[in-house]
C-alpha cells in the first residue's frame, strides 16, 4: 500500500512541476507580448551621395527571408516587431542595419560603397574590375539595352549603342537578324559576325528581355582568348540573376502596331503611269491607244496596299528570380509573336529557360543552365515582293465575286479581264495558294563547376551540350503560277545535329605587397555534327501538301558533316599599386578545316594600362576622377568555318559528286579542288585608348585608335574554266582597317530631375594592300553588277561605267570613256553616249566610313522620356531596283517609280535634267549598269522614342504588386536621308545573290507604335 501511495505521490509531483513550468512560460510569454507585437514601419531611403531617393532598395528582416523593397519614390512600408532588425541593401551602396525599437517613421541614408564603384567586367573566361581592364571593352546594362527598338533580336537593339559596332538591318522581315560588324570587315570571302558568349558559354539561346548586361570585346587583347571564333569581335551576354533574398516575380508585356516604312520610294498611280507611257510612244498615238486604251487612265489598283498590311507584334515574358543562403534560381518563359507587314509572313518564338546555382560552401559551387527554344516562320517568295512594286495599277487581281485571278487557270478570260503586266502573274493568288515555312528547335544545356582548392587556387570545368533540328518546307500548288509548270511542287530541307564544348581551367591569384598577380591555363575541345536531307518532288495530287502525294521525286540529297576543334590557352595579369595593369594572353587553336601541317596556329596578345589619376599629381584632383591610358597588341585568326559551304566543308580536300550515273552504274564527278596549302587567315591588331571621368563621375569619355592588318585572307578564287572546276579556296591578299572611336556619357541629377546622355562616333578606313604576287585586283559580280577589290583602294568598291549626266541638247545619256595608248597609259577622258564605249572603272566603296548613335534620357520622379538617334554614312549604295523601275522606258510592262524631289526628266533642248529622254525600249541603254544608280548611303534615324511612367505604389498595393511601369513609344519614327529607296540601311554581307551595299527590293523595316507594361510582385 505504501509503495502504491509513493507512486501516486511521485506521479502528481511530476505533473505539478510540469504545470508550474507551464505557468512560468505563459507568464514570460505574456510579459514579452508587447515586444513581439507587429507594428507598421514606414520611411524613405535616401542616397548619401546626392540626397536623392533610392527606388528598389531591398529591406529584409534579419534572419528571415521576408521583407520588401522601396517604391519608385524611395518609400517603404513593412510590418516588424520592436526587437527585430531591418537590413537595408542596394547595389553600389553600403548595407545598413537598424533595430526597429519604437521608431515608426524612418529616413534611412545609404552611403556609396566606394569599392562597389569598381564595376566588374565579365570577359567570358575571366572577370576584372573596370580599372583593371587594359583592353578595349564596352559594357551596357539592361536599361541601356531596353531603351531601344522592340525586336526579337538583340543585335537590332544594339544599333547606335556601341562605338565601333556597325549594325545594318538587311531585311525588315519578321525574325530577321541584322548584319553586325565590329571595327570593319575582317575578310572578303570569309567575313563573319562577332561571336556571342552567353553566361560564359560560347553559343546558346537567349532572349533580349532576359539580358542583364552586354559586354563587347574589340581588340586583340580582349578577344585573343577566343581564338578563331572571336576573330570578328566578341559579344558577352550576362542574363538576369537574383539580387535579393526576396523572391521576385515579374511579368512583362509589350504590344506594337507595325506599318511598313517606304522612305523616299513610291510607285506611280494609274493616271501618272498612263501619261508617262503616252510620252514614250511619241507621235504613234494609234499604236499607243491600241495597247493602252483610254479607260486605263482611270484604273488604279494599289498593289502595295494589297500586298502590305498593318501588323501586330506581341511579346510576353514571365520570370521568377530568387535565392536562399546556398541556392540561386531563375526561371523564365518568353513568347514572341510578330506578324509581317508583307502579308502571309510572320515569326513566332517560344523560349523556356532555367538557371540554378548552388554554393555548398566557400570551397565548391555549381551552376547549371537549360534553354529550349522553338521558332517557326512563314516567308515570302522573292517574286511576290517584286510584283508588289512592279505590278501595273491597270491590272485588277480579283474576279467580280472576290476570287483572286489565276492567269494560267482554265476559267481565266483574258478578254473580260485583260492583263497588261509584263510577267503575267498575280502574286495575291500565289500568296493564297502556296506555303513557304520554316521551323527550328534548339536545346542548350550547360554546367559550370568550381572547386576552390585554396584561397588562391581553383579548378573550373565548363560543359555545354546542344542539339538542333531545322526544317524548311515549300509547297507550290498546281493551281499557282509557281507550281503549274511541274503540276505542283514540294520541297523539304531538314537539318539536325548536335554539338559539345568542354573547357577545363586552372586559376591562380595572389598578392605580393603592392603586386597582384592572377592568371589561368585552360584546355578546350569541341565537336559539331550535322546531318542534312533534302527532297524535291513534282506532280502533286490536288490538295495534297506532303511528299507522299507526289508521283515524281525529282531530287534527293543527303550528307553528314562532323568538325572538331581543340584549343590551349592561358592568361597572366599583373597589377601594381592599383594603377599599373598588364595582361598577356596566348592561345593555340586547331581546326579540322586544314591539312595536318596547317591545322594548328598560335595567337598571342598583350595589353597595358596606366591609371594616371592615381598618381600623386592627380590623386586629389576635384575635377579628374579617372584618367587611364591603354595600349594593346596581338594576333587573332580565322579558320573560315562560316564561309565554307556544305559542298566543301573541308576545303583542303578535293571533293566529288557521287550521286551521278554512267552506263547505269554509280559515277563520280569533280566537285571542288582541294588545297592542302590552305591555312589560317590572321589579323594583327594595335589599339591605343584613353578612358577619362570628370566632374564627380558625371562625364565619362573613352577614345580608341586602332589599326588592323589582315593577312593570308581566305579567298574563293576563280579558276580557269578549262579546268572544269570554277573556284578554289586560297590564302591570298591582305587588307587594312584603321579607325577612331569616341564615346561620351553624361549623367546629372538636379533635385528630382535627372538627365542621362550618351554619344558615340566610329570612323573606319579600309584599304586593300595585296591581292596576289602577280595580281592587284579581284572582281566580284552579281547579276551583272560588279565590285572590285584593288590594291590601294577600299574593299567592295563599285566597278562600272561612270555616269556623267544627261546631254542638255538631246536628252541622251552620257558616260565617261577613258582612252589608253598601246602601252596602257591613260591618254584622255572624254564623254560618250554609246554605252559600249564607256569604260568600267572603280567608283566608290559600299563600306560605311562612320556610324554611331545619340541617346537622351530625361526623368522626373516616376516619369521618364528616352530618345535614340542612330546614324551612318560615307558609303555608296547601288540602288539596283532602279534598273527596272527607273529605266527610262526600257520596261513598259512594269510600274515606274515616281521621281523624288530634285530629280527631273529631259523634255526639250536646254533642259538641265537628271533623267534622259523617255524612250520606249530605251535603245540607248541609259538603264544599263552604271554609277547613275549609285547614291549616298548617309542617314540619320529617329530610332526610338519611349515615354514611361512608374505607377504609384498605392494604386495597386491591394494586389501585393511591388512595382509597375507603363510605357508608350515609337520605333523608326523617321529617317533623314537623300537615298531614293525604301531604306538606306542595306545589306553589308558578300552573298551569292547580292553584293555588299546593293539595294534591291528590300523588305522594309517597320514603324512601330508600342505599349508596354512591366509588373513586379
PDB file of C-alpha atoms in Angstrom, residues 708-828:
ATOM      1  CA  UNK A 708      44.087  46.082 -88.058  1.00  0.00           C
ATOM      2  CA  UNK A 709      46.113  44.242 -90.696  1.00  0.00           C
ATOM      3  CA  UNK A 710      44.553  41.112 -92.205  1.00  0.00           C
ATOM      4  CA  UNK A 711      46.989  38.763 -93.972  1.00  0.00           C
ATOM      5  CA  UNK A 712      46.633  35.479 -95.865  1.00  0.00           C
ATOM      6  CA  UNK A 713      42.982  36.241 -96.486  1.00  0.00           C
ATOM      7  CA  UNK A 714      40.794  33.284 -97.362  1.00  0.00           C
ATOM      8  CA  UNK A 715      39.721  33.926-100.967  1.00  0.00           C
ATOM      9  CA  UNK A 716      37.398  31.739-103.005  1.00  0.00           C
ATOM     10  CA  UNK A 717      39.475  32.292-106.114  1.00  0.00           C
ATOM     11  CA  UNK A 718      38.169  31.997-109.662  1.00  0.00           C
ATOM     12  CA  UNK A 719      39.907  29.232-111.662  1.00  0.00           C
ATOM     13  CA  UNK A 720      40.234  28.780-115.375  1.00  0.00           C
ATOM     14  CA  UNK A 721      37.002  27.416-116.861  1.00  0.00           C
ATOM     15  CA  UNK A 722      39.007  24.877-118.876  1.00  0.00           C
ATOM     16  CA  UNK A 723      39.798  23.032-115.632  1.00  0.00           C
ATOM     17  CA  UNK A 724      36.171  22.074-115.068  1.00  0.00           C
ATOM     18  CA  UNK A 725      36.107  23.456-111.522  1.00  0.00           C
ATOM     19  CA  UNK A 726      35.041  27.035-111.038  1.00  0.00           C
ATOM     20  CA  UNK A 727      36.744  28.078-107.765  1.00  0.00           C
ATOM     21  CA  UNK A 728      39.228  27.053-105.087  1.00  0.00           C
ATOM     22  CA  UNK A 729      39.931  28.401-101.609  1.00  0.00           C
ATOM     23  CA  UNK A 730      43.355  30.001-101.273  1.00  0.00           C
ATOM     24  CA  UNK A 731      45.299  32.227 -98.845  1.00  0.00           C
ATOM     25  CA  UNK A 732      45.816  35.360-100.900  1.00  0.00           C
ATOM     26  CA  UNK A 733      45.513  39.043-100.233  1.00  0.00           C
ATOM     27  CA  UNK A 734      45.934  41.472 -97.382  1.00  0.00           C
ATOM     28  CA  UNK A 735      43.715  44.227 -96.050  1.00  0.00           C
ATOM     29  CA  UNK A 736      43.920  47.060 -93.530  1.00  0.00           C
ATOM     30  CA  UNK A 737      41.314  48.691 -91.295  1.00  0.00           C
ATOM     31  CA  UNK A 738      42.179  51.722 -89.224  1.00  0.00           C
ATOM     32  CA  UNK A 739      39.907  53.980 -87.288  1.00  0.00           C
ATOM     33  CA  UNK A 740      38.897  56.086 -84.322  1.00  0.00           C
ATOM     34  CA  UNK A 741      36.140  55.550 -81.758  1.00  0.00           C
ATOM     35  CA  UNK A 742      34.761  58.161 -79.390  1.00  0.00           C
ATOM     36  CA  UNK A 743      32.203  57.555 -76.657  1.00  0.00           C
ATOM     37  CA  UNK A 744      30.769  60.186 -74.297  1.00  0.00           C
ATOM     38  CA  UNK A 745      28.449  59.542 -71.354  1.00  0.00           C
ATOM     39  CA  UNK A 746      26.970  62.254 -69.150  1.00  0.00           C
ATOM     40  CA  UNK A 747      24.634  61.933 -66.185  1.00  0.00           C
ATOM     41  CA  UNK A 748      23.490  64.555 -63.698  1.00  0.00           C
ATOM     42  CA  UNK A 749      20.709  64.980 -61.177  1.00  0.00           C
ATOM     43  CA  UNK A 750      19.096  68.333 -60.490  1.00  0.00           C
ATOM     44  CA  UNK A 751      16.913  67.670 -57.486  1.00  0.00           C
ATOM     45  CA  UNK A 752      14.282  65.201 -58.667  1.00  0.00           C
ATOM     46  CA  UNK A 753      15.105  65.790 -62.327  1.00  0.00           C
ATOM     47  CA  UNK A 754      17.793  63.627 -63.915  1.00  0.00           C
ATOM     48  CA  UNK A 755      19.447  63.684 -67.320  1.00  0.00           C
ATOM     49  CA  UNK A 756      21.472  60.876 -68.871  1.00  0.00           C
ATOM     50  CA  UNK A 757      23.019  61.200 -72.311  1.00  0.00           C
ATOM     51  CA  UNK A 758      25.408  59.134 -74.381  1.00  0.00           C
ATOM     52  CA  UNK A 759      27.005  59.759 -77.740  1.00  0.00           C
ATOM     53  CA  UNK A 760      29.303  57.568 -79.806  1.00  0.00           C
ATOM     54  CA  UNK A 761      31.117  58.019 -83.091  1.00  0.00           C
ATOM     55  CA  UNK A 762      33.080  55.450 -85.081  1.00  0.00           C
ATOM     56  CA  UNK A 763      35.248  56.109 -88.108  1.00  0.00           C
ATOM     57  CA  UNK A 764      36.812  53.269 -90.110  1.00  0.00           C
ATOM     58  CA  UNK A 765      39.005  53.449 -93.216  1.00  0.00           C
ATOM     59  CA  UNK A 766      39.506  50.270 -95.220  1.00  0.00           C
ATOM     60  CA  UNK A 767      42.212  49.539 -97.797  1.00  0.00           C
ATOM     61  CA  UNK A 768      43.222  46.508 -99.842  1.00  0.00           C
ATOM     62  CA  UNK A 769      47.013  46.182 -99.537  1.00  0.00           C
ATOM     63  CA  UNK A 770      47.600  42.988-101.545  1.00  0.00           C
ATOM     64  CA  UNK A 771      45.794  40.528-103.810  1.00  0.00           C
ATOM     65  CA  UNK A 772      48.479  38.106-105.027  1.00  0.00           C
ATOM     66  CA  UNK A 773      52.123  38.317-106.029  1.00  0.00           C
ATOM     67  CA  UNK A 774      51.054  38.583-109.676  1.00  0.00           C
ATOM     68  CA  UNK A 775      47.624  40.264-109.454  1.00  0.00           C
ATOM     69  CA  UNK A 776      46.482  43.518-107.933  1.00  0.00           C
ATOM     70  CA  UNK A 777      42.707  43.224-108.303  1.00  0.00           C
ATOM     71  CA  UNK A 778      39.774  40.892-107.863  1.00  0.00           C
ATOM     72  CA  UNK A 779      36.328  41.271-109.441  1.00  0.00           C
ATOM     73  CA  UNK A 780      33.058  40.323-107.711  1.00  0.00           C
ATOM     74  CA  UNK A 781      29.868  40.117-109.758  1.00  0.00           C
ATOM     75  CA  UNK A 782      26.165  39.508-109.120  1.00  0.00           C
ATOM     76  CA  UNK A 783      23.606  39.826-111.926  1.00  0.00           C
ATOM     77  CA  UNK A 784      25.965  41.981-113.989  1.00  0.00           C
ATOM     78  CA  UNK A 785      26.693  44.433-111.149  1.00  0.00           C
ATOM     79  CA  UNK A 786      30.372  44.417-110.244  1.00  0.00           C
ATOM     80  CA  UNK A 787      32.671  45.395-107.400  1.00  0.00           C
ATOM     81  CA  UNK A 788      36.445  45.433-107.416  1.00  0.00           C
ATOM     82  CA  UNK A 789      38.959  44.730-104.690  1.00  0.00           C
ATOM     83  CA  UNK A 790      42.042  46.563-105.887  1.00  0.00           C
ATOM     84  CA  UNK A 791      45.320  47.317-104.161  1.00  0.00           C
ATOM     85  CA  UNK A 792      45.317  50.850-102.771  1.00  0.00           C
ATOM     86  CA  UNK A 793      41.522  51.123-102.721  1.00  0.00           C
ATOM     87  CA  UNK A 794      38.739  50.183-100.345  1.00  0.00           C
ATOM     88  CA  UNK A 795      37.204  46.729-100.428  1.00  0.00           C
ATOM     89  CA  UNK A 796      33.880  46.320-102.223  1.00  0.00           C
ATOM     90  CA  UNK A 797      34.406  49.330-104.485  1.00  0.00           C
ATOM     91  CA  UNK A 798      31.755  49.614-107.184  1.00  0.00           C
ATOM     92  CA  UNK A 799      33.204  48.871-110.629  1.00  0.00           C
ATOM     93  CA  UNK A 800      31.191  50.084-113.613  1.00  0.00           C
ATOM     94  CA  UNK A 801      30.936  52.884-116.213  1.00  0.00           C
ATOM     95  CA  UNK A 802      30.940  56.367-114.719  1.00  0.00           C
ATOM     96  CA  UNK A 803      27.709  58.316-115.289  1.00  0.00           C
ATOM     97  CA  UNK A 804      28.242  61.911-116.461  1.00  0.00           C
ATOM     98  CA  UNK A 805      24.620  63.000-116.647  1.00  0.00           C
ATOM     99  CA  UNK A 806      22.248  63.978-119.432  1.00  0.00           C
ATOM    100  CA  UNK A 807      23.066  65.821-122.642  1.00  0.00           C
ATOM    101  CA  UNK A 808      21.067  69.047-122.400  1.00  0.00           C
ATOM    102  CA  UNK A 809      20.831  69.304-126.202  1.00  0.00           C
ATOM    103  CA  UNK A 810      19.178  65.982-126.973  1.00  0.00           C
ATOM    104  CA  UNK A 811      18.457  64.263-123.643  1.00  0.00           C
ATOM    105  CA  UNK A 812      20.898  61.419-124.330  1.00  0.00           C
ATOM    106  CA  UNK A 813      22.749  59.663-121.508  1.00  0.00           C
ATOM    107  CA  UNK A 814      26.441  60.371-121.036  1.00  0.00           C
ATOM    108  CA  UNK A 815      29.211  58.186-119.651  1.00  0.00           C
ATOM    109  CA  UNK A 816      32.955  58.557-119.341  1.00  0.00           C
ATOM    110  CA  UNK A 817      35.299  56.921-121.820  1.00  0.00           C
ATOM    111  CA  UNK A 818      38.982  56.576-120.888  1.00  0.00           C
ATOM    112  CA  UNK A 819      41.389  56.331-123.821  1.00  0.00           C
ATOM    113  CA  UNK A 820      44.649  54.405-123.379  1.00  0.00           C
ATOM    114  CA  UNK A 821      47.671  54.133-125.638  1.00  0.00           C
ATOM    115  CA  UNK A 822      49.255  50.870-126.724  1.00  0.00           C
ATOM    116  CA  UNK A 823      51.330  50.782-123.532  1.00  0.00           C
ATOM    117  CA  UNK A 824      48.263  51.008-121.326  1.00  0.00           C
ATOM    118  CA  UNK A 825      48.850  54.589-120.271  1.00  0.00           C
ATOM    119  CA  UNK A 826      45.855  56.877-119.912  1.00  0.00           C
ATOM    120  CA  UNK A 827      45.719  59.428-122.723  1.00  0.00           C
ATOM    121  CA  UNK A 828      42.337  61.081-122.477  1.00  0.00           C
TER     122      UNK A 828
END
